[in-house]
């Protein structure tokens, strides 16, 4: 049976906003999008539900998160002024204190929060990607789960690479049409050059999407360009030899073949003119995480330049350990305001980044992030749900008409 949903606004994203708009749903798919008068005329026998003074928008896309770290909300705030100490405490807690059950619960909790914030698709990076994949599948979201790989020590490249391939094999056995497998060499300070090259070749040969943290902190820049600072000291203390690239992070990733994979790069704060050219020429994508960048004091990525250069950019919350919320609408608002130091980035531009552009960053262009005829019902959320505060569950507002997640049928 066809259902028509009316609202004061319908925002298809791929086309102009429609005031007093409607969408018609037939089974699991959108049958039509347009003005209420037109849609009601096309489907005269359809049942109608009116969301009144709301907006119907596509499911939001979170291009960069770590759902497994949801349990660490607020846990690392004492270390925020020292990125190395922050990473060390996170890693120790993750490896020494969290059991597999803890990680599974943490990831599922994060996925539930994301859905409540209107997010229907995620790019999730995890060392326990199998658990994250199960969590995302159980909650009914769509996305890519990137299995992380670590390894600063060139002597251990073969061992680390075998571990990555083994984990990818496990993921591929349980991946589905909705949740796909990707790989993620963690960061330039945690993966050595030879391991980056192997992983880049592997991504290309296996057609695996690749995500990586890049150009995030001053400490990383100092390490990659000059071979000094807290990351260099950390490796020296572990008797690990490291060859300093002596260039920017983006040029380092280009030299090691990572940019050939058209990667999704999280952060990209410390990028110069040559780096922007490299991003554009290689069709690399950016997961822009303005709140995480600000909370950890890393600085501000040039969102306006990404948009103006035609570089694909989506929004990411990063983990709630460096954000406190997983809320892409809030991220979009923050992104627009911060970017106005460069130019008047519009609400429409960041909303595009939060939806259709984010979908393209995850290889989901044409599938989610827009309201078009033939698209899956899973791509629609009630705007009211987006106003709920993730992490502050308010059951008095539950059941307010979310059309996302499991209620949305099979597609
Ligand atoms: Zn991250």
XYZ file of C-alpha atoms in Angstrom, residues 5 35 37 39 61 67 85 89 97 110 112 121 126 168 197 203 208 211 231 272 287 289 303 324 333 340 342 377 388:
29
model
C 4.224 11.635 4.157
C 4.717 19.235 -3.792
C -0.777 18.820 -4.216
C 1.830 13.814 -4.926
C 25.955 10.240 6.807
C 31.723 3.203 17.444
C 49.079 10.966 26.279
C 45.502 6.216 27.515
C 40.448 -3.003 30.066
C 27.227 4.000 19.469
C 21.951 3.217 18.475
C 25.141 5.399 7.221
C 37.955 -0.188 14.276
C 39.653 -8.855 6.263
C 52.784 0.496 0.383
C 43.381 -2.137 -1.400
C 38.786 -2.474 -0.775
C 40.362 5.163 5.112
C 55.923 10.530 18.299
C 49.009 23.329 1.992
C 36.162 13.142 6.326
C 35.654 16.340 11.728
C 36.332 23.227 4.571
C 30.984 13.697 23.206
C 26.198 23.666 12.143
C 33.133 31.338 8.090
C 37.376 31.865 5.458
C 13.030 3.977 2.457
C 16.928 14.318 20.276
